[in-house]
Short mmCIF file of C-alpha atoms in Angstrom, two decimals:
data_model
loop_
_atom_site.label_atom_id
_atom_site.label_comp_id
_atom_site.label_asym_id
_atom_site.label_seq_id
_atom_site.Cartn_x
_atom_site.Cartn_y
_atom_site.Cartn_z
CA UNK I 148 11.26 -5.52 9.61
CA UNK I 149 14.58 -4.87 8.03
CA UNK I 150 12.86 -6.88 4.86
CA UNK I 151 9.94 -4.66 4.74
CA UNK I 152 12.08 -1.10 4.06
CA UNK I 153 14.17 -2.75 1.31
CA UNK I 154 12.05 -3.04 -2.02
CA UNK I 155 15.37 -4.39 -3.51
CA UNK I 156 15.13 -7.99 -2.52
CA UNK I 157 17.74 -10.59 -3.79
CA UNK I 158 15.23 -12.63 -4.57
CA UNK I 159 13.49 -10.29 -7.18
CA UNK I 160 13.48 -10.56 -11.08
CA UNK I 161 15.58 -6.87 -10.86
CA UNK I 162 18.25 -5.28 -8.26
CA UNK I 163 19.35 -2.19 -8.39
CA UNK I 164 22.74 -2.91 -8.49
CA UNK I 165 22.15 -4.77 -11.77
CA UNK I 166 19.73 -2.13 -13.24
CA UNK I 167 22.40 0.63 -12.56
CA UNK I 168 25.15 -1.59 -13.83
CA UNK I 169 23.31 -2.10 -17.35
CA UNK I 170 21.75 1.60 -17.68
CA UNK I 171 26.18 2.43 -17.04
CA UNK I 172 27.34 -0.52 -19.70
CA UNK I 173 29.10 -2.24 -16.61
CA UNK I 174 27.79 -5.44 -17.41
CA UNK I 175 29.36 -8.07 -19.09
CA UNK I 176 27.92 -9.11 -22.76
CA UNK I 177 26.89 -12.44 -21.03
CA UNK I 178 25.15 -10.45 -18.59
CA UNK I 179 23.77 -7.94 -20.64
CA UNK I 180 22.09 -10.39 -22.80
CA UNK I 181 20.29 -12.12 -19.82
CA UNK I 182 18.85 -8.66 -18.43
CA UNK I 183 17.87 -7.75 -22.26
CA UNK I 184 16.22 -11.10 -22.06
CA UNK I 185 13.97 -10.09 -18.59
CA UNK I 186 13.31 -6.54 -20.37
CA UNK I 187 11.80 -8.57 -23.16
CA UNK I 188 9.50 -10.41 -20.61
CA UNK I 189 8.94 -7.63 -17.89
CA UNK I 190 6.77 -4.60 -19.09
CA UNK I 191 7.88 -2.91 -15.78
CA UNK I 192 11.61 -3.37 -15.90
CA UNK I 193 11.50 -2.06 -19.37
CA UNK I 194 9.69 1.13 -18.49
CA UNK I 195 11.89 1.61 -15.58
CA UNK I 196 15.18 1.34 -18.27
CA UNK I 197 13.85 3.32 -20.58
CA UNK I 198 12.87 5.83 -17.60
CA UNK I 199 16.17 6.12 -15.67
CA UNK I 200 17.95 6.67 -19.54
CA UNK I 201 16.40 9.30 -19.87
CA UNK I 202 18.66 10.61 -17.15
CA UNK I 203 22.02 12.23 -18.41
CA UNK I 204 24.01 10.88 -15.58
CA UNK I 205 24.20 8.67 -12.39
CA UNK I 206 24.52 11.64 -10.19
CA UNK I 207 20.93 12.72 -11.38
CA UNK I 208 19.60 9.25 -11.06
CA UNK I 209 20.96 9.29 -7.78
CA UNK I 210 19.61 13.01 -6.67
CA UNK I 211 16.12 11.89 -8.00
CA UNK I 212 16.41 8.92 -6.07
CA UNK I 213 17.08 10.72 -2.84
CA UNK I 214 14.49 13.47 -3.60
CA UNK I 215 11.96 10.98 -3.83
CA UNK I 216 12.61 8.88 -0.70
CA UNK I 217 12.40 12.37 0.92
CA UNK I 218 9.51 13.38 -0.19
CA UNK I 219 8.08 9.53 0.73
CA UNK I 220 9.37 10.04 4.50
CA UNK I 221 7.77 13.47 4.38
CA UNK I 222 4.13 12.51 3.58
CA UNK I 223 4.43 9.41 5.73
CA UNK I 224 5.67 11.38 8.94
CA UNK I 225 2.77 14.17 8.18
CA UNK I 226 0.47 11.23 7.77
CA UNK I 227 1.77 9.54 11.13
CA UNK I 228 1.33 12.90 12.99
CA UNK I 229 -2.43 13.48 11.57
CA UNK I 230 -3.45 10.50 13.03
CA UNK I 231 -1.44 10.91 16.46
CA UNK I 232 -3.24 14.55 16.53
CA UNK I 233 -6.58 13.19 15.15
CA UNK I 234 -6.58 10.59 18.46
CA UNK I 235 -5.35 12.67 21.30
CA UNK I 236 -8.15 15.17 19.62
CA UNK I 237 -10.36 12.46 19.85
CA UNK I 238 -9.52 11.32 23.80
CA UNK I 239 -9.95 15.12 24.94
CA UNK I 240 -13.81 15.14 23.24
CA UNK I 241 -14.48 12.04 24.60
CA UNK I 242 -13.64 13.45 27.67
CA UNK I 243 -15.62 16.44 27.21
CA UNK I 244 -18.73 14.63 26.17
CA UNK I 245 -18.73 12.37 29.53
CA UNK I 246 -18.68 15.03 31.22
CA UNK I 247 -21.11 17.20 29.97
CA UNK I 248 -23.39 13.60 30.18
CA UNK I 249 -22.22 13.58 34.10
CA UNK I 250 -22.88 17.48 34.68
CA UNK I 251 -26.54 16.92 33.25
CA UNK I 252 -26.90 13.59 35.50
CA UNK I 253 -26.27 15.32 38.60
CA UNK I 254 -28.19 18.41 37.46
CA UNK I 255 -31.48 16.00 37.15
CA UNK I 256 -30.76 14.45 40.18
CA UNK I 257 -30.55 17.87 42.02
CA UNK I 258 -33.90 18.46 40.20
CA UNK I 259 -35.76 15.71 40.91
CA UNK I 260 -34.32 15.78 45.03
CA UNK I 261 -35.66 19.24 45.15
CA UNK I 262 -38.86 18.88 43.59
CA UNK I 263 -39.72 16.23 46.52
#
């Protein structure tokens, strides 16, 4: 489970680590070259580098960051609760119906005892 909530595998092309290392000039010239070399081949890393540049400083990189995953908990905890909502909603109808069914059941029966 632990896997599924990181998107920042080791195993990836990318890590964040190294993506915040190059967009901060932290990396070696060795290294630098070899992450220039998977911009060159990834369409998506290079939009993402040219994306978080745009970005004056770490600190704001790291606001957005937050702000986003935010925002992401939000919708999926609003999402979660429409659903929990949308099934108790469901149970009580349910319940409602069956007995409206049993009600009228009973009512005919009454009738039809009656009527003999």
């Amino acid at each position: 489970m632990d896997e599924l909530n990181n998107i920042w595998n080791v195993d990836d092309e990318l890590n964040e680590e190294q993506l915040m290392n190059y967009i901060n000039g932290k990396l070696t010239e060795e290294e630098a070259n070899a992450f220039e070399k998977k911009m060159a081949g990834s369409a998506f890393i290079n939009d993402g580098v040219e994306g978080l540049q745009q970005f004056s400083s770490s600190e704001k990189i790291d606001l957005f960051t937050r702000q986003l995953n935010d925002n992401l908990r939000k919708k999926t905890a609003a999402r979660k609760q429409k659903m929990k909502r949308s099934f108790k909603g469901l149970s009580w109808e349910l319940m409602a119906i069956i007995a409206v069914i049993i009600l009228a059941l009973i009512g005919y029966a009454v009738i039809q005892l009656l009527n003999k």
